[in-house]
């Protein structure tokens, strides 16, 4: 499957990314067996979200209004969580301890979009050797193409809501996003044989997974975001098995403005002002309050993004 981007990602500003994420209804009408109604709405799936957490660092980006809003919203919107087990509390890092304390609202289920690469809409990268990796900036297999962009480290903290919000150790996360021009590997024209900006990680004892990537670009019709799916185990992930949660990370306004003003993000700089969090067809229902990452960093040093994911 290919899309109709112009070479170099130069899209007319009036037009959205071809087949950009159209919401859950679109997915349900196009995705195959693994994205059945039961998977989205059946017992055991998540329905809401918890506020973002900061994996580390403190720069001007961390004090931005968007980042502050994310943390504040989480502290007021979540409910009191049951206490985690003594063993988990004793070994948890400060970030995980905070995540447990704020736990209580499950991550919203969102569309996987038209470019998941998980076998539900065309290619399946999950069954390819090499997909389990932390650094997702290059393709693997037949290609070794490496993408350019501002460095971004993403940390998700997974929590098990059904068992007192303890860290969900041993779960797996598949993450993917577009490049700095708003294009997706495996799908966009000329990228059929590329699989960069896609990867799987297993959660550690603290329920955390970390991906090293680049800052995604902005394309018309969507607020800058990162897709992810949570699986019960690594075996489920690499076998494209049942998904516990499908959601997206929203990046902050302040960080986007800084990144898109830098060299190489000219296409994103033109597209970014055309969509707001409120007008976005995924985050717009609540302004992304439960999926807005807490971010810190700079264009020169790179950025970090953190989010608590309760399932």
Protein backbone atom coordinates (compact mmCIF):
# COMPACT_ATOMS: atom_id res chain seq x y z
CA UNK A 1 0.00 0.00 0.00
CA UNK A 2 1.33 3.44 -0.85
CA UNK A 3 0.08 6.97 -0.35
CA UNK A 4 0.18 10.00 -2.57
CA UNK A 5 2.65 12.30 -0.84
CA UNK A 6 4.64 14.54 -3.12
CA UNK A 7 8.40 13.86 -3.14
CA UNK A 8 10.15 15.14 -0.03
CA UNK A 9 6.90 15.26 1.93
CA UNK A 10 5.85 18.60 0.33
CA UNK A 11 2.09 18.41 0.75
CA UNK A 12 -0.33 21.25 -0.06
CA UNK A 13 -1.27 22.83 3.24
CA UNK A 14 -4.96 22.48 2.48
CA UNK A 15 -4.79 18.70 2.25
CA UNK A 16 -4.44 16.24 5.13
CA UNK A 17 -2.04 13.32 5.10
CA UNK A 18 -3.70 10.75 2.79
CA UNK A 19 -5.81 8.37 4.87
CA UNK A 20 -4.65 10.02 8.08
CA UNK A 21 -6.09 8.64 11.31
CA UNK A 22 -9.84 8.92 10.97
CA UNK A 23 -10.80 7.58 14.36
CA UNK A 24 -12.06 4.32 15.74
CA UNK A 25 -14.98 4.01 13.32
CA UNK A 26 -12.63 4.03 10.32
CA UNK A 27 -10.39 1.38 11.89
CA UNK A 28 -13.30 -0.92 12.63
CA UNK A 29 -14.43 -0.74 9.01
CA UNK A 30 -11.02 -1.54 7.54
CA UNK A 31 -8.93 -3.60 9.91
CA UNK A 32 -8.73 -7.38 9.80
CA UNK A 33 -9.48 -10.12 12.33
CA UNK A 34 -6.98 -9.06 14.98
CA UNK A 35 -8.75 -5.70 15.33
CA UNK A 36 -12.17 -7.17 16.01
CA UNK A 37 -14.83 -5.35 18.00
CA UNK A 38 -14.09 -7.61 20.94
CA UNK A 39 -10.50 -6.42 21.00
CA UNK A 40 -11.52 -2.77 21.25
CA UNK A 41 -14.53 -3.08 23.52
CA UNK A 42 -14.25 -6.47 25.25
CA UNK A 43 -13.48 -7.15 28.86
CA UNK A 44 -9.98 -6.42 29.97
CA UNK A 45 -9.30 -3.49 27.61
CA UNK A 46 -8.52 0.01 28.84
CA UNK A 47 -10.88 2.98 28.63
CA UNK A 48 -9.21 6.09 30.06
CA UNK A 49 -5.73 7.36 30.91
CA UNK A 50 -3.40 8.61 33.56
CA UNK A 51 -1.23 11.71 33.53
CA UNK A 52 2.28 11.84 32.14
CA UNK A 53 5.45 11.33 34.13
CA UNK A 54 8.91 12.68 33.50
CA UNK A 55 11.58 10.01 32.85
CA UNK A 56 14.41 12.42 33.61
CA UNK A 57 16.01 15.77 32.96
CA UNK A 58 14.88 19.34 33.58
CA UNK A 59 15.10 22.11 31.01
CA UNK A 60 12.95 24.90 29.68
CA UNK A 61 10.82 22.34 27.87
CA UNK A 62 9.79 20.78 31.16
CA UNK A 63 8.33 24.03 32.45
CA UNK A 64 6.31 24.76 29.34
CA UNK A 65 2.59 25.44 29.79
CA UNK A 66 1.71 22.27 27.89
CA UNK A 67 3.88 20.06 30.08
CA UNK A 68 2.56 21.68 33.24
CA UNK A 69 -1.00 21.19 32.09
CA UNK A 70 -0.39 17.48 31.62
CA UNK A 71 0.91 16.93 35.11
CA UNK A 72 -1.74 19.08 36.74
CA UNK A 73 -4.55 17.40 34.88
CA UNK A 74 -3.39 13.98 35.99
CA UNK A 75 -3.28 14.97 39.65
CA UNK A 76 -6.84 16.32 39.60
CA UNK A 77 -8.52 13.87 37.26
CA UNK A 78 -7.29 10.57 38.63
CA UNK A 79 -8.84 8.65 41.46
CA UNK A 80 -7.07 7.29 44.49
CA UNK A 81 -5.30 4.08 43.54
CA UNK A 82 -5.05 0.98 45.68
CA UNK A 83 -1.65 0.59 47.32
CA UNK A 84 0.92 -1.32 45.31
CA UNK A 85 2.49 -4.39 46.77
CA UNK A 86 5.28 -3.86 49.30
CA UNK A 87 7.75 -5.65 47.07
CA UNK A 88 6.99 -3.44 44.09
CA UNK A 89 7.18 -0.27 46.18
CA UNK A 90 10.50 -1.29 47.68
CA UNK A 91 12.19 -1.67 44.30
CA UNK A 92 10.42 1.06 42.32
CA UNK A 93 12.23 4.14 41.10
CA UNK A 94 10.93 7.61 42.07
CA UNK A 95 9.24 7.88 38.66
CA UNK A 96 7.44 4.57 39.14
CA UNK A 97 6.51 5.42 42.74
CA UNK A 98 4.89 8.61 41.47
CA UNK A 99 3.14 6.73 38.68
CA UNK A 100 1.66 4.27 41.18
CA UNK A 101 0.49 7.12 43.39
CA UNK A 102 -1.27 8.80 40.45
CA UNK A 103 -2.68 5.57 39.06
CA UNK A 104 -6.40 5.08 38.78
CA UNK A 105 -7.50 6.11 35.29
CA UNK A 106 -6.88 3.72 32.41
CA UNK A 107 -5.35 4.83 29.12
CA UNK A 108 -7.96 5.78 26.49
CA UNK A 109 -8.39 3.35 23.65
CA UNK A 110 -7.58 5.10 20.38
CA UNK A 111 -7.36 4.34 16.71
CA UNK A 112 -4.28 2.48 15.49
CA UNK A 113 -4.59 4.53 12.32
CA UNK A 114 -4.09 3.32 8.75
CA UNK A 115 -0.35 2.65 9.10
CA UNK A 116 0.03 0.19 12.01
CA UNK A 117 2.33 -2.33 10.34
CA UNK A 118 1.01 -5.00 12.69
CA UNK A 119 -0.74 -7.16 10.12
CA UNK A 120 -4.15 -5.58 10.68
CA UNK A 121 -3.84 -3.36 7.62
CA UNK A 122 -1.31 -4.80 5.21
CA UNK A 123 2.32 -5.43 6.26
CA UNK A 124 3.24 -7.09 9.56
CA UNK A 125 6.55 -5.97 11.02
CA UNK A 126 5.89 -7.70 14.35
CA UNK A 127 6.81 -11.10 12.98
CA UNK A 128 10.08 -9.87 11.47
CA UNK A 129 13.40 -10.76 13.06
CA UNK A 130 14.95 -7.61 14.47
CA UNK A 131 11.79 -5.77 15.53
CA UNK A 132 12.65 -6.17 19.23
CA UNK A 133 14.94 -3.20 19.80
CA UNK A 134 15.26 0.00 21.77
CA UNK A 135 16.75 2.24 19.07
CA UNK A 136 14.18 2.50 16.27
CA UNK A 137 15.85 5.20 14.17
CA UNK A 138 16.95 2.83 11.41
CA UNK A 139 15.40 0.11 9.28
CA UNK A 140 16.35 -3.54 9.86
CA UNK A 141 16.41 -6.60 7.65
CA UNK A 142 17.04 -5.81 3.98
CA UNK A 143 17.57 -2.09 4.61
CA UNK A 144 19.70 -0.15 7.08
CA UNK A 145 18.39 3.33 6.25
CA UNK A 146 18.69 5.67 9.23
CA UNK A 147 16.36 8.64 9.58
CA UNK A 148 17.45 12.13 10.55
CA UNK A 149 15.80 14.29 13.18
CA UNK A 150 16.01 15.75 16.67
CA UNK A 151 16.71 12.89 19.15
CA UNK A 152 13.78 11.82 21.34
CA UNK A 153 13.76 9.27 24.16
CA UNK A 154 10.30 7.96 25.06
CA UNK A 155 9.60 6.13 28.33
CA UNK A 156 6.26 4.50 29.10
CA UNK A 157 5.44 3.25 32.60
CA UNK A 158 2.91 0.40 32.42
CA UNK A 159 0.64 -0.21 35.41
CA UNK A 160 -1.75 -3.09 36.05
CA UNK A 161 -5.03 -1.54 37.18
CA UNK A 162 -6.66 -4.87 37.99
CA UNK A 163 -3.96 -5.73 40.52
CA UNK A 164 -3.59 -2.57 42.56
CA UNK A 165 -1.64 -0.56 39.99
CA UNK A 166 1.56 -2.57 40.36
CA UNK A 167 4.10 -2.24 37.54
CA UNK A 168 3.16 -4.43 34.59
CA UNK A 169 6.50 -6.23 34.35
CA UNK A 170 6.92 -8.54 31.37
CA UNK A 171 4.36 -6.80 29.19
CA UNK A 172 5.46 -5.61 25.76
CA UNK A 173 4.94 -2.41 23.80
CA UNK A 174 5.01 -1.92 20.03
CA UNK A 175 5.60 1.76 19.15
CA UNK A 176 5.59 3.49 15.77
CA UNK A 177 5.36 6.98 14.31
CA UNK A 178 6.03 9.06 11.20
CA UNK A 179 9.36 10.59 10.21
CA UNK A 180 10.16 14.31 10.34
CA UNK A 181 8.35 14.86 7.02
CA UNK A 182 5.18 13.14 8.24
CA UNK A 183 5.74 9.92 6.28
CA UNK A 184 5.31 6.33 7.54
CA UNK A 185 7.64 3.47 6.73
CA UNK A 186 6.08 0.43 5.04
CA UNK A 187 3.24 2.54 3.62
CA UNK A 188 4.24 5.85 2.07
CA UNK A 189 5.42 6.06 -1.53
CA UNK A 190 9.02 4.94 -1.81
CA UNK A 191 9.09 3.56 1.75
CA UNK A 192 7.60 0.12 1.06
CA UNK A 193 10.87 -1.61 1.95
CA UNK A 194 11.68 0.55 4.98
CA UNK A 195 10.61 -0.30 8.54
CA UNK A 196 12.28 2.43 10.56
CA UNK A 197 10.54 4.16 13.48
CA UNK A 198 8.93 0.88 14.54
CA UNK A 199 9.98 -1.41 17.37
CA UNK A 200 9.03 -3.60 20.32
CA UNK A 201 10.31 -3.52 23.89
CA UNK A 202 9.61 -5.67 26.95
CA UNK A 203 8.71 -3.93 30.21
CA UNK A 204 11.29 -4.25 33.00
CA UNK A 205 10.60 -4.94 36.68
CA UNK A 206 9.34 -1.36 37.05
CA UNK A 207 6.91 -1.79 34.17
CA UNK A 208 8.94 0.58 31.99
CA UNK A 209 9.86 0.51 28.32
CA UNK A 210 12.13 3.03 26.61
CA UNK A 211 12.55 3.81 22.93
CA UNK A 212 15.25 5.94 21.36
CA UNK A 213 13.91 7.65 18.28
CA UNK A 214 13.55 11.03 16.57
CA UNK A 215 10.96 13.72 17.07
CA UNK A 216 7.99 12.95 14.77
CA UNK A 217 6.93 15.44 12.13
CA UNK A 218 3.58 17.15 11.74
CA UNK A 219 1.20 16.42 8.89
CA UNK A 220 -2.12 18.06 8.15
CA UNK A 221 -5.10 16.59 9.94
CA UNK A 222 -3.27 15.33 13.03
CA UNK A 223 -1.56 16.73 16.13
CA UNK A 224 2.02 15.35 16.47
CA UNK A 225 1.80 11.93 18.10
CA UNK A 226 3.29 8.47 18.65
CA UNK A 227 1.24 5.29 18.34
CA UNK A 228 1.63 2.32 20.66
CA UNK A 229 0.07 -1.04 21.43
CA UNK A 230 0.42 -2.88 24.74
CA UNK A 231 0.62 -6.68 24.77
CA UNK A 232 0.45 -9.06 27.72
CA UNK A 233 3.84 -10.54 26.87
CA UNK A 234 6.67 -10.42 24.38
CA UNK A 235 5.40 -13.64 22.83
CA UNK A 236 2.05 -12.02 22.15
CA UNK A 237 3.71 -8.98 20.64
CA UNK A 238 6.01 -10.81 18.25
CA UNK A 239 3.23 -13.20 17.23
CA UNK A 240 0.85 -10.28 16.62
CA UNK A 241 -1.35 -11.64 19.39
CA UNK A 242 -4.13 -10.09 21.43
CA UNK A 243 -3.67 -6.44 22.35
CA UNK A 244 -4.35 -5.11 25.87
CA UNK A 245 -4.48 -1.47 24.83
CA UNK A 246 -4.12 0.67 21.71
CA UNK A 247 -3.41 4.34 22.26
CA UNK A 248 -1.34 7.36 21.28
CA UNK A 249 1.03 9.82 22.93
CA UNK A 250 0.43 13.52 22.31
CA UNK A 251 3.54 15.70 22.20
CA UNK A 252 3.56 19.13 23.83
CA UNK A 253 2.96 22.41 22.03
CA UNK A 254 6.13 24.04 23.39
CA UNK A 255 8.42 21.20 22.30
CA UNK A 256 6.79 20.99 18.86
CA UNK A 257 7.30 24.69 18.23
CA UNK A 258 10.97 24.46 19.22
CA UNK A 259 11.66 21.35 17.14
CA UNK A 260 9.77 22.49 14.05
CA UNK A 261 11.71 25.75 14.02
CA UNK A 262 14.93 23.74 13.55
CA UNK A 263 16.61 22.68 10.32
CA UNK A 264 15.09 19.67 8.59
CA UNK A 265 11.55 20.18 9.91
CA UNK A 266 10.45 22.77 7.35
CA UNK A 267 7.49 20.68 6.16
CA UNK A 268 6.35 20.16 9.74
CA UNK A 269 6.71 23.88 10.47
CA UNK A 270 4.21 24.61 7.70
CA UNK A 271 1.77 21.89 8.74
CA UNK A 272 1.84 22.23 12.53
CA UNK A 273 -0.27 25.42 12.83
CA UNK A 274 -3.13 23.82 10.88
CA UNK A 275 -4.25 21.39 13.62
CA UNK A 276 -4.74 21.97 17.35
CA UNK A 277 -5.20 19.50 20.18
CA UNK A 278 -8.86 20.51 20.33
CA UNK A 279 -9.41 20.07 16.60
CA UNK A 280 -7.47 16.79 16.39
CA UNK A 281 -9.83 13.89 15.64
CA UNK A 282 -8.16 11.64 18.23
CA UNK A 283 -7.19 13.93 21.12
CA UNK A 284 -9.89 16.54 20.51
CA UNK A 285 -12.55 15.03 22.76
CA UNK A 286 -10.60 16.00 25.88
CA UNK A 287 -7.68 17.99 24.49
CA UNK A 288 -5.33 15.05 25.02
CA UNK A 289 -5.31 15.65 28.77
CA UNK A 290 -4.66 12.00 29.60
CA UNK A 291 -2.20 11.28 26.79
CA UNK A 292 -0.10 14.44 26.81
CA UNK A 293 3.49 13.51 27.56
CA UNK A 294 5.59 15.34 30.10
CA UNK A 295 8.61 16.54 28.15
CA UNK A 296 12.00 18.07 28.75
CA UNK A 297 15.06 18.82 26.68
CA UNK A 298 16.20 20.99 23.81
CA UNK A 299 16.86 20.76 20.08
CA UNK A 300 20.59 20.65 20.76
CA UNK A 301 20.51 18.02 23.53
CA UNK A 302 17.47 16.06 22.42
CA UNK A 303 14.17 15.57 24.22
CA UNK A 304 12.66 13.09 26.66
CA UNK A 305 8.97 12.24 26.82
CA UNK A 306 7.24 10.23 29.54
CA UNK A 307 3.74 8.87 29.99
CA UNK A 308 2.04 6.64 32.56
CA UNK A 309 -0.02 3.92 30.87
CA UNK A 310 -2.56 2.18 33.09
CA UNK A 311 -4.16 -0.91 31.56
